[in-house]
Coordinates of C-alpha atoms in Angstrom, one line a residue:
Chain U
X1 CA 0.0 0.0 0.0
X2 CA 1.4 3.4 -1.0
X3 CA 0.8 6.3 1.3
X4 CA 1.0 10.0 0.4
X5 CA 1.0 10.9 4.1
X6 CA 1.7 9.1 7.3
X7 CA 1.9 10.9 10.6
X8 CA 3.2 9.3 13.8
X9 CA 2.4 10.5 17.4
X10 CA 2.5 14.2 16.5
X11 CA 2.0 16.6 19.4
X12 CA 1.6 20.4 19.3
X13 CA 0.9 22.9 22.0
X14 CA 0.2 26.6 21.9
X15 CA 1.5 27.9 25.3
X16 CA -0.2 25.6 27.8
X17 CA -2.9 24.5 25.5
X18 CA -2.3 21.1 24.0
X19 CA -3.9 21.0 20.6
X20 CA -2.5 17.8 19.2
X21 CA -2.1 14.8 21.4
X22 CA -0.3 12.2 19.4
X23 CA -1.9 12.2 16.0
X24 CA -1.2 9.1 13.9
X25 CA -2.9 8.9 10.6
X26 CA -2.3 7.3 7.2
X27 CA -3.6 8.5 3.8
X28 CA -3.3 6.2 0.9
X29 CA -2.6 7.3 -2.7
X30 CA -5.9 7.8 -4.6
X31 CA -8.0 8.3 -1.5
X32 CA -10.4 11.1 -0.8
X33 CA -9.7 11.3 2.9
X34 CA -12.5 12.9 4.9
X35 CA -11.0 14.5 8.0
X36 CA -13.7 14.8 10.6
X37 CA -13.7 16.5 13.9
X38 CA -15.4 19.1 16.1
X39 CA -14.3 22.7 16.3
X40 CA -10.9 22.9 18.0
X41 CA -10.3 19.2 17.6
X42 CA -7.0 19.9 15.8
X43 CA -7.9 19.4 12.1
X44 CA -6.4 22.7 10.9
X45 CA -3.4 22.3 13.1
X46 CA -2.6 19.0 11.5
X47 CA -3.0 20.6 8.0
X48 CA -0.8 23.5 9.0
X49 CA 1.9 21.1 10.2
X50 CA 1.9 19.1 7.0
X51 CA 2.0 22.2 4.8
X52 CA 5.0 23.6 6.8
X53 CA 3.2 26.6 8.3
X54 CA 3.9 25.5 11.9
X55 CA 6.2 23.0 13.5
X56 CA 5.4 20.0 15.7
X57 CA 6.6 19.7 19.3
X58 CA 7.2 16.0 18.9
X59 CA 6.4 13.2 16.5
X60 CA 7.1 12.9 12.8
X61 CA 5.4 12.6 9.4
X62 CA 6.2 11.3 6.0
X63 CA 4.9 13.3 3.0
X64 CA 5.2 11.6 -0.4
X65 CA 7.8 9.3 1.0
X66 CA 10.0 12.1 2.6
X67 CA 10.4 12.4 6.3
X68 CA 9.7 15.8 7.7
X69 CA 13.2 16.0 9.2
X70 CA 14.7 15.5 5.7
X71 CA 15.7 18.8 4.1
X72 CA 14.1 17.6 0.9
X73 CA 10.7 17.8 2.6
X74 CA 10.4 21.1 0.7
X75 CA 10.7 19.3 -2.6
X76 CA 7.9 17.0 -1.4
X77 CA 5.8 20.0 -0.5
X78 CA 6.2 21.4 -4.0
X79 CA 4.2 18.3 -5.1
X80 CA 1.2 19.2 -3.0
X81 CA -1.5 21.9 -3.3
X82 CA -3.4 23.2 -0.3
X83 CA -6.0 25.6 0.8
X84 CA -5.7 26.3 4.5
X85 CA -8.8 27.8 6.1
X86 CA -9.4 30.3 3.2
X87 CA -7.9 30.5 -0.3
X88 CA -4.6 32.4 -0.3
X89 CA -5.4 34.7 -3.2
X90 CA -4.3 38.2 -4.1
X91 CA -7.6 40.1 -3.6
X92 CA -6.4 43.2 -5.6
X93 CA -5.7 41.1 -8.7
X94 CA -7.7 39.3 -11.4
X95 CA -8.0 35.5 -11.7
X96 CA -5.4 35.6 -14.5
X97 CA -2.9 37.6 -12.5
X98 CA -3.4 35.4 -9.4
X99 CA -2.5 32.3 -11.5
X100 CA 0.4 34.1 -13.2
X101 CA 1.7 35.1 -9.7
X102 CA 1.4 31.5 -8.5
X103 CA 3.1 30.2 -11.7
X104 CA 5.9 32.7 -11.0
X105 CA 6.3 31.3 -7.5
X106 CA 6.4 27.8 -8.9
X107 CA 8.8 28.8 -11.6
X108 CA 6.5 27.6 -14.4
X109 CA 5.5 30.9 -16.1
X110 CA 3.3 29.1 -18.6
X111 CA 0.3 31.2 -19.6
X112 CA -1.4 28.4 -21.4
X113 CA -1.2 26.2 -18.4
X114 CA -2.7 28.9 -16.3
X115 CA -5.6 29.3 -18.7
X116 CA -6.3 25.6 -18.9
X117 CA -6.2 25.3 -15.1
X118 CA -8.7 28.1 -14.8
X119 CA -10.9 26.2 -17.3
X120 CA -10.5 23.0 -15.3
X121 CA -12.1 24.6 -12.3
X122 CA -14.9 26.1 -14.4
X123 CA -13.7 29.7 -14.3
X124 CA -12.5 29.9 -17.9
X125 CA -14.7 32.9 -18.7
X126 CA -12.6 34.9 -16.2
X127 CA -9.4 34.6 -18.1
X128 CA -9.8 37.9 -19.9
X129 CA -11.8 39.6 -17.1
X130 CA -10.2 42.4 -15.1
X131 CA -12.5 41.8 -12.2
X132 CA -10.5 41.6 -8.9
X133 CA -10.6 38.4 -6.8
X134 CA -11.8 40.5 -3.9
X135 CA -15.1 41.0 -5.9
X136 CA -15.6 37.2 -6.5
X137 CA -18.2 35.1 -4.7
X138 CA -16.9 32.8 -2.0
X139 CA -17.4 29.8 -4.4
X140 CA -15.4 31.5 -7.1
X141 CA -12.6 32.3 -4.7
X142 CA -12.6 28.7 -3.5
X143 CA -12.3 27.5 -7.1
X144 CA -9.6 30.0 -7.9
X145 CA -7.8 28.8 -4.8
X146 CA -8.1 25.2 -6.1
X147 CA -6.8 26.3 -9.5
X148 CA -3.8 27.9 -7.8
X149 CA -3.2 24.6 -5.9
X150 CA -3.5 22.7 -9.1
X151 CA -0.9 24.7 -11.0
X152 CA 2.1 22.7 -9.8
X153 CA 0.5 19.4 -11.0
X154 CA 0.1 18.2 -7.4
X155 CA -0.2 14.6 -6.4
X156 CA -1.9 15.5 -3.2
X157 CA -4.3 18.3 -2.5
X158 CA -5.3 19.4 1.0
X159 CA -8.6 21.4 1.4
X160 CA -9.5 22.8 4.8
X161 CA -13.2 23.3 5.1
X162 CA -13.7 23.8 1.3
X163 CA -17.5 23.9 1.6
X164 CA -17.6 26.6 4.3
X165 CA -19.8 29.5 3.4
X166 CA -20.8 28.1 0.0
X167 CA -24.3 28.1 -1.3
X168 CA -25.9 24.8 -2.4
X169 CA -24.8 25.3 -6.0
X170 CA -21.3 26.2 -4.9
X171 CA -21.1 23.0 -2.8
X172 CA -22.2 20.9 -5.7
X173 CA -19.6 22.6 -8.0
X174 CA -16.7 22.0 -5.5
X175 CA -17.9 18.4 -4.9
X176 CA -18.0 17.6 -8.6
X177 CA -14.6 19.2 -9.1
X178 CA -13.0 17.1 -6.4
X179 CA -14.5 13.9 -7.8
X180 CA -13.3 14.8 -11.3
X181 CA -9.8 15.6 -10.1
X182 CA -9.6 12.4 -8.1
X183 CA -11.1 10.1 -10.7
X184 CA -9.7 11.6 -13.9
X185 CA -6.4 13.0 -12.7
X186 CA -5.6 10.6 -9.9
X187 CA -5.1 13.3 -7.3
X188 CA -5.3 12.2 -3.6
X189 CA -7.3 14.5 -1.4
X190 CA -7.4 15.4 2.3
X191 CA -10.6 17.3 3.0
X192 CA -11.6 18.5 6.4
X193 CA -15.2 19.5 6.7
X194 CA -17.9 20.2 9.1
X195 CA -20.6 19.2 6.6
X196 CA -20.3 15.5 7.2
X197 CA -23.2 14.5 5.0
X198 CA -21.5 16.4 2.2
X199 CA -18.2 14.8 2.9
X200 CA -20.0 11.4 2.8
X201 CA -20.7 12.1 -0.9
X202 CA -17.0 12.2 -1.9
X203 CA -14.9 10.5 0.8
X204 CA -13.4 7.1 0.3
X205 CA -11.9 7.0 3.7
X206 CA -12.3 8.9 7.0
X207 CA -10.2 10.0 9.8
X208 CA -12.1 10.9 13.0
X209 CA -10.2 13.3 15.2
X210 CA -11.3 14.5 18.7
X211 CA -9.3 16.5 21.3
X212 CA -6.2 16.3 19.2
X213 CA -6.2 12.5 18.8
X214 CA -7.3 10.3 15.9
X215 CA -10.1 8.1 17.2
X216 CA -10.5 6.0 14.2
X217 CA -9.6 5.6 10.5
X218 CA -12.2 3.9 8.5
X219 CA -13.0 3.3 4.9
X220 CA -16.3 4.4 3.3
X221 CA -17.3 0.8 2.9
X222 CA -16.6 -0.1 6.5
X223 CA -18.5 3.0 7.6
X224 CA -21.4 1.9 5.5
X225 CA -21.3 -1.4 7.3
X226 CA -21.2 0.0 10.8
X227 CA -23.8 2.7 10.2
X228 CA -26.8 0.8 11.7
X229 CA -30.1 0.0 10.0
X230 CA -33.1 1.1 12.0
X231 CA -36.6 -0.2 11.3
X232 CA -39.9 1.1 12.7
X233 CA -42.9 -1.3 12.5
X234 CA -46.3 0.0 13.6
X235 CA -49.0 -2.6 14.5
X236 CA -52.4 -3.0 16.3
X237 CA -50.9 -6.0 18.2
X238 CA -47.7 -4.8 19.7
X239 CA -47.2 -7.6 22.3
X240 CA -47.4 -10.4 19.7
X241 CA -45.0 -8.4 17.5
X242 CA -42.5 -8.1 20.3
X243 CA -42.6 -11.8 21.1
X244 CA -42.1 -12.7 17.5
X245 CA -39.3 -10.3 16.8
X246 CA -37.5 -11.3 20.0
X247 CA -37.5 -14.9 18.9
X248 CA -36.6 -14.2 15.2
X249 CA -34.0 -11.3 15.5
X250 CA -31.8 -12.3 18.4
X251 CA -28.9 -10.0 17.4
X252 CA -31.0 -6.9 16.9
X253 CA -31.7 -4.3 19.5
X254 CA -35.4 -4.1 20.0
X255 CA -37.1 -1.1 21.6
X256 CA -40.9 -1.1 22.3
X257 CA -42.9 1.9 21.1
X258 CA -46.5 2.9 22.0
X259 CA -47.9 1.4 18.7
X260 CA -45.1 -0.8 17.6
X261 CA -41.4 -1.5 17.8
X262 CA -38.0 -0.1 16.8
X263 CA -35.5 -2.6 15.5
X264 CA -31.8 -1.6 15.3
X265 CA -29.2 -3.8 13.6
X266 CA -28.6 -5.8 10.4
X267 CA -31.9 -7.6 9.7
X268 CA -33.4 -8.8 6.4
X269 CA -36.5 -6.6 6.1
X270 CA -38.3 -9.0 3.6
X271 CA -37.7 -12.0 5.8
X272 CA -38.9 -10.2 9.0
X273 CA -42.0 -8.8 7.2
X274 CA -42.8 -12.3 5.8
X275 CA -42.7 -13.9 9.2
X276 CA -44.9 -11.1 10.7
X277 CA -47.5 -11.6 8.0
X278 CA -47.3 -15.4 8.3
X279 CA -48.0 -15.0 12.1
X280 CA -51.2 -13.0 11.2
X281 CA -50.0 -9.8 12.9
X282 CA -51.5 -6.7 11.3
X283 CA -48.9 -4.1 10.2
X284 CA -50.1 -0.5 9.9
X285 CA -46.8 1.0 8.7
X286 CA -43.1 0.2 8.1
X287 CA -40.2 2.7 8.0
X288 CA -36.6 2.0 7.5
X289 CA -33.7 4.3 8.3
X290 CA -29.9 4.1 8.2
X291 CA -28.0 6.0 10.8
X292 CA -25.8 8.7 9.2
X293 CA -22.1 9.5 9.4
X294 CA -23.1 12.3 11.8
X295 CA -24.8 9.9 14.2
X296 CA -21.8 7.5 13.9
X297 CA -19.4 10.5 14.5
X298 CA -21.4 11.5 17.6
X299 CA -21.4 7.9 18.9
X300 CA -17.6 7.8 18.4
X301 CA -17.0 11.1 20.2
X302 CA -19.5 10.6 22.9
X303 CA -21.9 13.1 21.3
X304 CA -20.5 15.9 23.3
X305 CA -19.6 18.0 20.3
X306 CA -21.1 18.5 16.8
X307 CA -18.7 18.3 14.0
Chain C
X1 CA 15.1 32.8 -5.5
X2 CA 14.8 34.7 -8.8
X3 CA 11.3 33.5 -9.4
X4 CA 10.2 34.6 -6.0
X5 CA 11.9 38.0 -6.3
X6 CA 10.3 38.7 -9.6
X7 CA 6.9 37.6 -8.2
X8 CA 7.3 39.8 -5.1
X9 CA 8.4 42.7 -7.2
X10 CA 5.3 42.3 -9.4
X11 CA 3.1 42.1 -6.3
X12 CA 4.4 45.5 -5.1
X13 CA 4.1 47.1 -8.5
X14 CA 0.5 45.9 -8.9
X15 CA -0.5 47.3 -5.5
X16 CA -2.4 50.6 -5.6
X17 CA -0.2 51.9 -2.8
X18 CA 2.7 51.8 -5.2
X19 CA 0.8 54.2 -7.5
X20 CA 0.1 56.4 -4.4
X21 CA 3.8 56.4 -3.6
X22 CA 4.7 57.4 -7.2
X23 CA 2.2 60.3 -7.1
X24 CA 3.5 61.5 -3.8
X25 CA 7.1 61.3 -5.1
X26 CA 6.1 63.5 -8.0
X27 CA 4.1 65.9 -5.8
X28 CA 6.9 66.3 -3.2
X29 CA 9.5 66.8 -5.9
X30 CA 7.5 69.6 -7.4
X31 CA 6.1 71.2 -4.3
X32 CA 9.3 71.5 -2.1
X33 CA 11.4 73.6 -4.5
X34 CA 8.4 75.7 -5.5
X35 CA 7.5 76.3 -1.8
X36 CA 11.1 77.3 -1.0
X37 CA 11.3 79.7 -3.9
X38 CA 7.9 81.3 -3.0
X39 CA 8.9 81.5 0.7
X40 CA 12.2 83.2 0.0
X41 CA 10.5 85.7 -2.4
X42 CA 7.7 86.5 0.0
X43 CA 10.3 87.1 2.8
X44 CA 12.3 89.1 0.4
X45 CA 15.3 86.9 1.0
X46 CA 15.9 86.1 -2.7
X47 CA 19.5 87.2 -2.4
X48 CA 20.1 84.2 -0.1
X49 CA 19.0 81.7 -2.7
X50 CA 22.0 79.8 -4.0
X51 CA 23.8 79.9 -0.6
X52 CA 21.3 78.9 2.1
X53 CA 19.0 77.0 -0.3
X54 CA 20.2 75.6 -3.6
X55 CA 19.4 72.6 -5.8
X56 CA 22.0 70.5 -3.9
X57 CA 20.5 71.1 -0.5
X58 CA 17.0 70.5 -2.0
X59 CA 18.2 67.2 -3.4
X60 CA 19.6 65.9 -0.1
X61 CA 16.7 67.3 2.0
X62 CA 14.5 65.0 -0.2
X63 CA 16.4 62.0 1.2
X64 CA 16.0 62.8 4.9
X65 CA 14.3 59.6 6.3
X66 CA 12.2 61.5 8.8
X67 CA 10.7 63.9 6.3
X68 CA 8.3 63.9 3.3
X69 CA 8.7 60.8 1.0
X70 CA 11.6 59.5 3.1
X71 CA 9.2 59.1 5.9
X72 CA 6.1 57.9 4.0
X73 CA 7.7 55.6 1.5
X74 CA 8.9 53.0 4.0
X75 CA 5.5 52.9 5.6
X76 CA 3.8 52.3 2.3
X77 CA 6.3 49.6 1.4
X78 CA 5.8 48.1 4.9
X79 CA 2.1 47.8 4.3
X80 CA 2.6 46.1 0.9
X81 CA 5.1 43.6 2.4
X82 CA 2.8 43.0 5.4
X83 CA -0.1 42.2 3.0
X84 CA 1.7 39.0 2.1
X85 CA 1.2 37.9 5.7
X86 CA -2.2 39.5 6.4
X87 CA -3.8 38.1 3.1
X88 CA -2.2 34.7 3.7
X89 CA -0.5 34.7 0.3
X90 CA 2.9 33.9 2.0
X91 CA 1.4 30.4 2.6
X92 CA 1.5 29.8 -1.2
X93 CA 5.2 30.2 -1.1
X94 CA 5.8 27.9 1.9
X95 CA 3.4 25.2 0.6
X96 CA 5.2 25.5 -2.8
X97 CA 8.3 24.4 -1.0
X98 CA 10.2 27.7 -0.7
X99 CA 12.5 28.0 2.3
X100 CA 11.6 30.7 4.8
X101 CA 15.0 32.4 4.5
X102 CA 14.6 32.7 0.7
X103 CA 11.1 34.2 1.3
X104 CA 12.5 36.7 3.7
X105 CA 15.4 37.7 1.4
X106 CA 12.9 38.0 -1.5
X107 CA 10.7 40.3 0.5
X108 CA 13.7 42.4 1.4
X109 CA 15.2 42.6 -2.1
X110 CA 11.8 43.5 -3.8
X111 CA 11.1 46.1 -1.1
X112 CA 14.6 47.6 -1.4
X113 CA 14.4 47.6 -5.2
X114 CA 11.2 49.6 -5.2
X115 CA 12.2 51.9 -2.4
X116 CA 15.7 52.7 -3.8
X117 CA 14.4 53.2 -7.3
X118 CA 11.5 55.5 -6.3
X119 CA 13.8 57.4 -3.9
X120 CA 16.5 57.8 -6.6
X121 CA 14.0 59.0 -9.2
X122 CA 12.3 61.3 -6.6
X123 CA 15.7 62.8 -5.7
X124 CA 16.6 63.4 -9.4
X125 CA 13.2 64.9 -10.1
X126 CA 13.6 67.2 -7.1
X127 CA 17.0 68.2 -8.4
X128 CA 15.6 68.8 -11.9
X129 CA 12.7 71.0 -10.5
X130 CA 15.1 72.8 -8.1
X131 CA 17.5 73.7 -11.0
X132 CA 14.6 75.6 -12.6
X133 CA 14.6 78.0 -9.6
X134 CA 18.1 77.8 -8.0
X135 CA 21.6 77.1 -9.0
X136 CA 23.2 73.8 -8.0
X137 CA 25.4 75.4 -5.4
X138 CA 27.1 78.8 -4.8
X139 CA 30.3 77.8 -6.6
X140 CA 30.9 76.5 -10.1
X141 CA 30.0 72.8 -10.7
X142 CA 33.2 70.8 -11.2
X143 CA 34.0 67.2 -12.1
X144 CA 34.8 66.7 -8.4
X145 CA 31.3 67.8 -7.5
X146 CA 29.9 65.2 -9.9
X147 CA 31.9 62.5 -8.2
X148 CA 30.7 63.8 -4.8
X149 CA 27.1 63.8 -6.1
X150 CA 27.3 60.2 -7.4
X151 CA 28.9 59.0 -4.2
X152 CA 26.3 60.8 -2.1
X153 CA 23.5 59.2 -4.1
X154 CA 25.1 55.8 -3.7
X155 CA 25.3 56.4 0.1
X156 CA 21.6 57.4 0.2
X157 CA 20.6 54.2 -1.6
X158 CA 22.6 52.2 0.9
X159 CA 20.7 54.0 3.7
X160 CA 17.3 53.3 2.0
X161 CA 18.4 49.6 1.5
X162 CA 19.0 49.5 5.3
X163 CA 15.6 51.1 5.9
X164 CA 14.0 48.5 3.6
X165 CA 15.7 45.8 5.7
X166 CA 14.2 47.3 8.8
X167 CA 10.8 47.5 7.2
X168 CA 11.0 43.9 6.1
X169 CA 12.0 42.8 9.5
X170 CA 9.2 44.8 11.1
X171 CA 6.6 43.5 8.6
X172 CA 7.8 39.9 9.3
X173 CA 7.7 40.5 13.0
X174 CA 4.2 42.1 13.1
X175 CA 2.5 40.2 10.2
X176 CA -0.4 42.7 10.8
X177 CA -0.6 46.0 8.9
X178 CA -1.7 48.1 12.0
X179 CA 1.0 46.7 14.3
X180 CA 3.6 47.0 11.5
X181 CA 2.9 50.7 11.0
X182 CA 3.0 51.4 14.8
X183 CA 6.3 49.5 15.1
X184 CA 7.8 51.3 12.2
X185 CA 6.6 54.7 13.5
X186 CA 8.1 53.8 16.9
X187 CA 11.5 52.9 15.3
X188 CA 11.4 56.0 13.1
X189 CA 10.2 58.6 15.6
X190 CA 12.4 57.0 18.4
X191 CA 15.5 57.2 16.3
X192 CA 14.7 60.8 15.1
X193 CA 14.2 62.0 18.7
X194 CA 17.4 60.3 19.9
X195 CA 19.2 61.7 16.9
X196 CA 17.9 65.3 17.6
X197 CA 19.0 65.0 21.3
X198 CA 22.5 64.0 20.4
X199 CA 22.7 66.7 17.7
X200 CA 21.7 69.3 20.2
X201 CA 24.2 67.9 22.7
X202 CA 26.9 68.0 20.1
X203 CA 26.3 71.7 19.6
X204 CA 27.3 72.5 23.2
X205 CA 30.5 70.5 23.1
X206 CA 34.0 71.5 22.1
X207 CA 34.7 69.8 18.7
X208 CA 38.1 69.0 19.9
X209 CA 36.8 67.2 23.0
X210 CA 36.6 63.4 23.4
X211 CA 32.9 63.8 24.4
X212 CA 32.2 65.4 21.0
X213 CA 33.8 62.5 19.2
X214 CA 31.6 60.1 21.1
X215 CA 28.4 62.1 20.3
X216 CA 29.5 62.4 16.7
X217 CA 30.0 58.6 16.5
X218 CA 26.6 57.9 18.1
X219 CA 25.0 60.3 15.6
X220 CA 26.6 58.5 12.8
X221 CA 25.0 55.3 14.0
X222 CA 21.6 56.8 13.5
X223 CA 20.4 56.6 9.9
X224 CA 17.3 58.7 10.6
X225 CA 19.5 61.8 11.1
X226 CA 21.2 61.0 7.8
X227 CA 24.3 62.5 9.2
X228 CA 27.0 63.6 6.8
X229 CA 25.6 62.7 3.4
X230 CA 25.6 65.5 0.8
X231 CA 26.6 68.2 3.3
X232 CA 30.2 68.9 2.2
X233 CA 32.2 68.8 -1.0
X234 CA 34.3 65.6 -0.5
X235 CA 34.3 62.5 1.7
X236 CA 37.2 61.5 3.9
X237 CA 37.7 57.9 4.9
X238 CA 36.3 58.7 8.3
X239 CA 33.2 60.1 6.7
X240 CA 32.7 57.0 4.6
X241 CA 33.1 54.7 7.6
X242 CA 30.7 56.8 9.7
X243 CA 28.1 56.9 6.9
X244 CA 28.3 53.2 6.1
X245 CA 28.6 51.7 9.6
X246 CA 25.0 52.2 10.5
X247 CA 23.2 51.0 7.3
X248 CA 25.5 48.0 7.0
X249 CA 25.0 47.1 10.7
X250 CA 21.2 47.6 10.5
X251 CA 20.9 45.6 7.3
X252 CA 23.0 42.7 8.7
X253 CA 21.1 42.8 12.0
X254 CA 17.7 43.0 10.4
X255 CA 18.5 40.2 7.9
X256 CA 20.0 37.8 10.5
X257 CA 17.3 38.5 13.1
X258 CA 14.5 38.4 10.6
X259 CA 15.6 35.1 9.1
X260 CA 16.1 33.6 12.5
X261 CA 12.7 34.7 13.8
X262 CA 10.8 33.8 10.6
X263 CA 12.4 30.4 10.5
X264 CA 10.6 29.2 13.7
X265 CA 7.5 31.4 13.5
X266 CA 4.1 29.7 13.4
X267 CA 2.0 31.0 10.6
X268 CA -1.8 31.1 10.3

């Protein structure tokens, strides 16, 4: 398994406030890694560390195969793109000038490349525009930031809360862009977000962080498995239904309701309903529900914080 | 390094504050000689023109770091350098793998290039406008005067390079435009006041005394009093040492301290 990023027991304190408490995480090449955690859990601090904006107190990380103590870590960083908190753009310049500035920093100076990158993020019409980035919408700024991150042909892109402040159309645009870049260009992503349901639409793997520590790393498939099925069955004969379900679904968690029951766990809905009908119990309604990533996150962190 | 320097230079040149600086440079170059001419005419002191005030004195007054453009220019450049931190665009450089020392040097060189070029052009424009009203000096202009003028301009540029180094250091330290301006004002005003005190003290001392020598040396260390540049007709070795010791020391100190501080600084 090839990893683009591996961190090991990283700690970081600001004065007496310990922000990271031994962060160990692994991001595989090709993943869209959803980085989930409550406010102040340490997500942005981890991102700042990886991008070289701050330094760890202890621990280490390997970025694209290079250890952070190796001087060539800067060469590894040249192969990543990142937006930390908000896009780092020149507000008094046009989209074109912003990209030309970034290409200058990277030593590319290729106007065609800048133009095609702007088109990749869906801002091609701004190439000739003199409009300053300060007058762009939040979504446009976010996309311009991603374009600047893309200029160096990165293998790995880090986006810190990319959906923050975006309207629904903007969220869809960014989501589609991320999926396109991941699938068609093979770019690995680390995305931190508060909007967990939105993250669930793109992430292939998750890292759950709380109080400066990674609680769990889990693939989207594994998460799908552990997010519990919940079924509500309403009936006119609740007691008979309880007796039947207790006998038939021994692994499920059964909770009596006023007019029926709540079944939590992996059960075959068709099989259960068949047995109920065969027993002659009248069903008035059936509802199924799968617990969300948010509910799973809350169960992992003890529900004390909202991501 | 070259890529970063060119990018930083473009960033400064594209900033509206640069345009403001250029306009101010033109306005000050025009207004100061005209005001002096008008003032001397009103006060009926026209016969003193050429001796008390001449094009040479106007030129070197334009370079006093505590007056006019010499005072405003570093503040405007400090704001532009500081914007790289306050807008977060310095992150692009770090994430792109540039070393912090290279980023600092690039900030310094770009700030110094703009500062020195604008100040040089401002001085030459002031000289040009002044020559329309006054003679260059009260004696004939010789080849030796040309050499002295060139050397003086070079020394002024060295002083403004040092001021750019201070500005870059302050901007890196503050990272915030408001704090940056306050810090620079504190440095600038503080140095000017200290310089004035020592200049007054020097006036009461016997030039042959040891105390005078000490005061003279301390004055030379203060670039904000711009001591000794353009005031005479030739430079002795002692003059050159006294003129260069402060800017070179300040530049070295600002660069070394700036790089050291920036190297371990946590950035947002």
